[in-house]
mmCIF file of C-alpha atoms in Angstrom:
data_model
loop_
_atom_site.group_PDB
_atom_site.id
_atom_site.type_symbol
_atom_site.label_atom_id
_atom_site.label_comp_id
_atom_site.label_asym_id
_atom_site.label_seq_id
_atom_site.Cartn_x
_atom_site.Cartn_y
_atom_site.Cartn_z
ATOM 1 C CA UNK A 1 -2.937 -17.550 -44.241
ATOM 2 C CA UNK A 2 0.793 -16.833 -44.435
ATOM 3 C CA UNK A 3 0.127 -13.127 -43.884
ATOM 4 C CA UNK A 4 -1.866 -13.910 -40.744
ATOM 5 C CA UNK A 5 0.948 -16.101 -39.379
ATOM 6 C CA UNK A 6 3.471 -13.321 -40.029
ATOM 7 C CA UNK A 7 1.253 -10.746 -38.348
ATOM 8 C CA UNK A 8 0.851 -12.967 -35.295
ATOM 9 C CA UNK A 9 4.609 -13.578 -35.192
ATOM 10 C CA UNK A 10 5.279 -9.822 -35.342
ATOM 11 C CA UNK A 11 2.805 -9.219 -32.494
ATOM 12 C CA UNK A 12 4.349 -11.979 -30.395
ATOM 13 C CA UNK A 13 7.858 -10.609 -30.954
ATOM 14 C CA UNK A 14 6.729 -7.075 -30.106
ATOM 15 C CA UNK A 15 5.094 -8.280 -26.876
ATOM 16 C CA UNK A 16 8.205 -10.286 -25.953
ATOM 17 C CA UNK A 17 10.407 -7.271 -26.664
ATOM 18 C CA UNK A 18 8.218 -5.025 -24.509
ATOM 19 C CA UNK A 19 8.266 -7.555 -21.668
ATOM 20 C CA UNK A 20 12.057 -7.878 -21.936
ATOM 21 C CA UNK A 21 12.427 -4.096 -21.894
ATOM 22 C CA UNK A 22 10.280 -3.780 -18.790
ATOM 23 C CA UNK A 23 12.178 -6.596 -17.070
ATOM 24 C CA UNK A 24 15.513 -5.003 -17.956
ATOM 25 C CA UNK A 25 14.348 -1.588 -16.740
ATOM 26 C CA UNK A 26 13.118 -3.081 -13.462
ATOM 27 C CA UNK A 27 16.331 -5.037 -12.938
ATOM 28 C CA UNK A 28 18.591 -2.047 -13.594
ATOM 29 C CA UNK A 29 16.624 0.624 -11.769
ATOM 30 C CA UNK A 30 17.535 1.334 -8.168
ATOM 31 C CA UNK A 31 14.610 2.613 -6.112
ATOM 32 C CA UNK A 32 11.825 4.169 -8.145
ATOM 33 C CA UNK A 33 10.648 2.406 -11.269
ATOM 34 C CA UNK A 34 8.414 3.698 -14.000
ATOM 35 C CA UNK A 35 5.566 2.036 -12.082
ATOM 36 C CA UNK A 36 6.241 3.844 -8.785
ATOM 37 C CA UNK A 37 4.066 6.821 -9.648
ATOM 38 C CA UNK A 38 4.301 10.133 -7.848
ATOM 39 C CA UNK A 39 3.817 10.538 -4.123
ATOM 40 C CA UNK A 40 0.285 11.826 -3.496
ATOM 41 C CA UNK A 41 -0.100 15.341 -2.146
ATOM 42 C CA UNK A 42 -2.969 14.425 0.180
ATOM 43 C CA UNK A 43 -0.897 12.323 2.591
ATOM 44 C CA UNK A 44 -0.842 13.185 6.277
ATOM 45 C CA UNK A 45 -3.714 14.043 8.550
ATOM 46 C CA UNK A 46 -5.928 16.966 9.455
ATOM 47 C CA UNK A 47 -8.026 17.201 12.604
ATOM 48 C CA UNK A 48 -7.459 13.516 13.379
ATOM 49 C CA UNK A 49 -8.467 12.345 9.893
ATOM 50 C CA UNK A 50 -6.431 10.674 7.173
ATOM 51 C CA UNK A 51 -7.331 11.391 3.543
ATOM 52 C CA UNK A 52 -10.411 9.504 2.387
ATOM 53 C CA UNK A 53 -10.110 6.710 -0.166
ATOM 54 C CA UNK A 54 -10.962 7.496 -3.777
ATOM 55 C CA UNK A 55 -13.859 5.568 -5.285
ATOM 56 C CA UNK A 56 -11.513 2.981 -6.864
ATOM 57 C CA UNK A 57 -11.257 -0.367 -5.026
ATOM 58 C CA UNK A 58 -7.479 -0.175 -4.435
ATOM 59 C CA UNK A 59 -7.624 1.512 -1.013
ATOM 60 C CA UNK A 60 -8.647 0.559 2.516
ATOM 61 C CA UNK A 61 -9.140 2.879 5.475
ATOM 62 C CA UNK A 62 -10.300 2.476 9.043
ATOM 63 C CA UNK A 63 -11.906 5.908 8.749
ATOM 64 C CA UNK A 64 -14.124 4.904 5.819
ATOM 65 C CA UNK A 65 -17.808 4.306 6.502
ATOM 66 C CA UNK A 66 -18.111 0.798 8.039
ATOM 67 C CA UNK A 67 -20.979 0.119 5.619
ATOM 68 C CA UNK A 68 -18.493 0.560 2.740
ATOM 69 C CA UNK A 69 -17.246 -3.040 2.673
ATOM 70 C CA UNK A 70 -14.914 -2.324 -0.232
ATOM 71 C CA UNK A 71 -12.897 0.357 1.592
ATOM 72 C CA UNK A 72 -13.491 -0.077 5.320
ATOM 73 C CA UNK A 73 -11.035 -2.000 7.476
ATOM 74 C CA UNK A 74 -11.008 -2.101 11.266
ATOM 75 C CA UNK A 75 -8.415 0.075 13.027
ATOM 76 C CA UNK A 76 -5.531 -1.513 14.921
ATOM 77 C CA UNK A 77 -5.718 -1.874 18.708
ATOM 78 C CA UNK A 78 -3.610 0.712 20.521
ATOM 79 C CA UNK A 79 -1.211 -0.583 23.168
ATOM 80 C CA UNK A 80 1.590 1.514 24.672
ATOM 81 C CA UNK A 81 3.778 3.244 22.101
ATOM 82 C CA UNK A 82 1.731 1.939 19.192
ATOM 83 C CA UNK A 83 3.534 3.910 16.491
ATOM 84 C CA UNK A 84 6.909 2.479 17.601
ATOM 85 C CA UNK A 85 5.428 -1.039 17.433
ATOM 86 C CA UNK A 86 3.908 -0.307 14.012
ATOM 87 C CA UNK A 87 7.252 1.025 12.778
ATOM 88 C CA UNK A 88 9.065 -2.113 13.924
ATOM 89 C CA UNK A 89 6.488 -4.342 12.210
ATOM 90 C CA UNK A 90 6.539 -2.278 8.991
ATOM 91 C CA UNK A 91 10.344 -2.287 8.837
ATOM 92 C CA UNK A 92 10.362 -6.081 9.168
ATOM 93 C CA UNK A 93 8.349 -6.439 5.961
ATOM 94 C CA UNK A 94 10.075 -6.692 2.558
ATOM 95 C CA UNK A 95 10.392 -3.744 0.162
ATOM 96 C CA UNK A 96 9.288 -1.101 2.662
ATOM 97 C CA UNK A 97 10.512 2.376 3.337
ATOM 98 C CA UNK A 98 9.444 4.434 6.344
ATOM 99 C CA UNK A 99 9.186 7.951 4.953
ATOM 100 C CA UNK A 100 7.855 10.011 7.848
ATOM 101 C CA UNK A 101 7.439 9.454 11.564
ATOM 102 C CA UNK A 102 6.137 11.971 14.037
ATOM 103 C CA UNK A 103 4.364 11.635 17.370
ATOM 104 C CA UNK A 104 1.256 9.543 16.717
ATOM 105 C CA UNK A 105 1.793 9.230 12.939
ATOM 106 C CA UNK A 106 3.772 7.047 10.536
ATOM 107 C CA UNK A 107 3.884 7.046 6.729
ATOM 108 C CA UNK A 108 5.543 4.225 4.773
ATOM 109 C CA UNK A 109 5.832 3.121 1.159
ATOM 110 C CA UNK A 110 5.563 -0.517 0.105
ATOM 111 C CA UNK A 111 6.870 -1.586 -3.316
ATOM 112 C CA UNK A 112 5.759 -4.655 -5.241
ATOM 113 C CA UNK A 113 8.460 -7.204 -6.007
ATOM 114 C CA UNK A 114 8.259 -7.526 -9.762
ATOM 115 C CA UNK A 115 7.213 -4.183 -11.209
ATOM 116 C CA UNK A 116 7.886 -1.783 -8.329
ATOM 117 C CA UNK A 117 4.300 -0.508 -7.921
ATOM 118 C CA UNK A 118 4.133 1.646 -4.786
ATOM 119 C CA UNK A 119 1.410 1.687 -2.141
ATOM 120 C CA UNK A 120 1.195 4.500 0.403
ATOM 121 C CA UNK A 121 0.385 3.334 3.932
ATOM 122 C CA UNK A 122 -0.395 5.632 6.859
ATOM 123 C CA UNK A 123 -0.994 5.050 10.566
ATOM 124 C CA UNK A 124 -2.542 7.625 12.914
ATOM 125 C CA UNK A 125 -2.866 6.973 16.651
ATOM 126 C CA UNK A 126 -6.124 7.951 18.339
ATOM 127 C CA UNK A 127 -5.404 7.506 22.072
ATOM 128 C CA UNK A 128 -8.897 8.700 23.042
ATOM 129 C CA UNK A 129 -10.524 5.811 21.142
ATOM 130 C CA UNK A 130 -7.623 3.446 21.879
ATOM 131 C CA UNK A 131 -6.911 2.647 18.225
ATOM 132 C CA UNK A 132 -4.480 3.316 15.407
ATOM 133 C CA UNK A 133 -6.262 4.342 12.238
ATOM 134 C CA UNK A 134 -4.846 2.985 8.984
ATOM 135 C CA UNK A 135 -5.023 3.901 5.330
ATOM 136 C CA UNK A 136 -3.359 1.843 2.592
ATOM 137 C CA UNK A 137 -3.746 2.904 -1.045
ATOM 138 C CA UNK A 138 -2.205 2.014 -4.393
ATOM 139 C CA UNK A 139 -0.768 4.946 -6.329
ATOM 140 C CA UNK A 140 -1.464 3.577 -9.773
ATOM 141 C CA UNK A 141 -4.151 1.474 -11.336
ATOM 142 C CA UNK A 142 -7.690 0.775 -10.326
ATOM 143 C CA UNK A 143 -7.560 -2.690 -8.743
ATOM 144 C CA UNK A 144 -5.099 -4.079 -6.239
ATOM 145 C CA UNK A 145 -6.461 -7.645 -5.969
ATOM 146 C CA UNK A 146 -6.793 -7.236 -2.177
ATOM 147 C CA UNK A 147 -3.114 -6.435 -1.560
ATOM 148 C CA UNK A 148 -3.760 -3.372 0.617
ATOM 149 C CA UNK A 149 -6.309 -5.156 2.824
ATOM 150 C CA UNK A 150 -4.071 -8.228 3.093
ATOM 151 C CA UNK A 151 -1.082 -6.071 4.116
ATOM 152 C CA UNK A 152 -2.998 -4.364 6.936
ATOM 153 C CA UNK A 153 -4.317 -7.711 8.185
ATOM 154 C CA UNK A 154 -0.768 -9.106 8.117
ATOM 155 C CA UNK A 155 0.437 -6.117 10.158
ATOM 156 C CA UNK A 156 -2.484 -6.570 12.574
ATOM 157 C CA UNK A 157 -1.475 -10.218 13.061
ATOM 158 C CA UNK A 158 2.172 -9.271 13.629
ATOM 159 C CA UNK A 159 1.216 -6.627 16.194
ATOM 160 C CA UNK A 160 -1.162 -8.975 18.036
ATOM 161 C CA UNK A 161 1.590 -11.615 18.280
ATOM 162 C CA UNK A 162 3.949 -9.019 19.781
ATOM 163 C CA UNK A 163 1.331 -7.978 22.331
ATOM 164 C CA UNK A 164 0.826 -11.603 23.431
ATOM 165 C CA UNK A 165 4.592 -12.277 23.636
#
């Protein structure tokens, strides 16, 4: 019984040490953390299309098949200089970095507060259809617990409030 208690104590101390190390690393690291991952190479657009989501449930896209409830999200309504409005909304959100802006396109990175996980978020204006297509995907992991979908819906709400104002 004593051996079991010692083994459990050792495991608990190891877990606490690992957690303290991660917390220290996160606190001392400026910018990228070990959880940031590498920027994907498939970002951008081609022939009016953003990269498709992978099969994992940590991505939403307005260009996914609408029958794919896990990945599909409605595009944003296009009004005036939509990309400028999107940029203003994105920059008002915490832990964001606008990486690339060009006519009709914006790419930003969003970092989580505690561990610094990075999500890649893209916006592509489609003036013919009157929408801004969106894609928001986690770099690491398989699940995102709805964070990407929630972020796009928050941006949609912010943009709709600005249109009404």
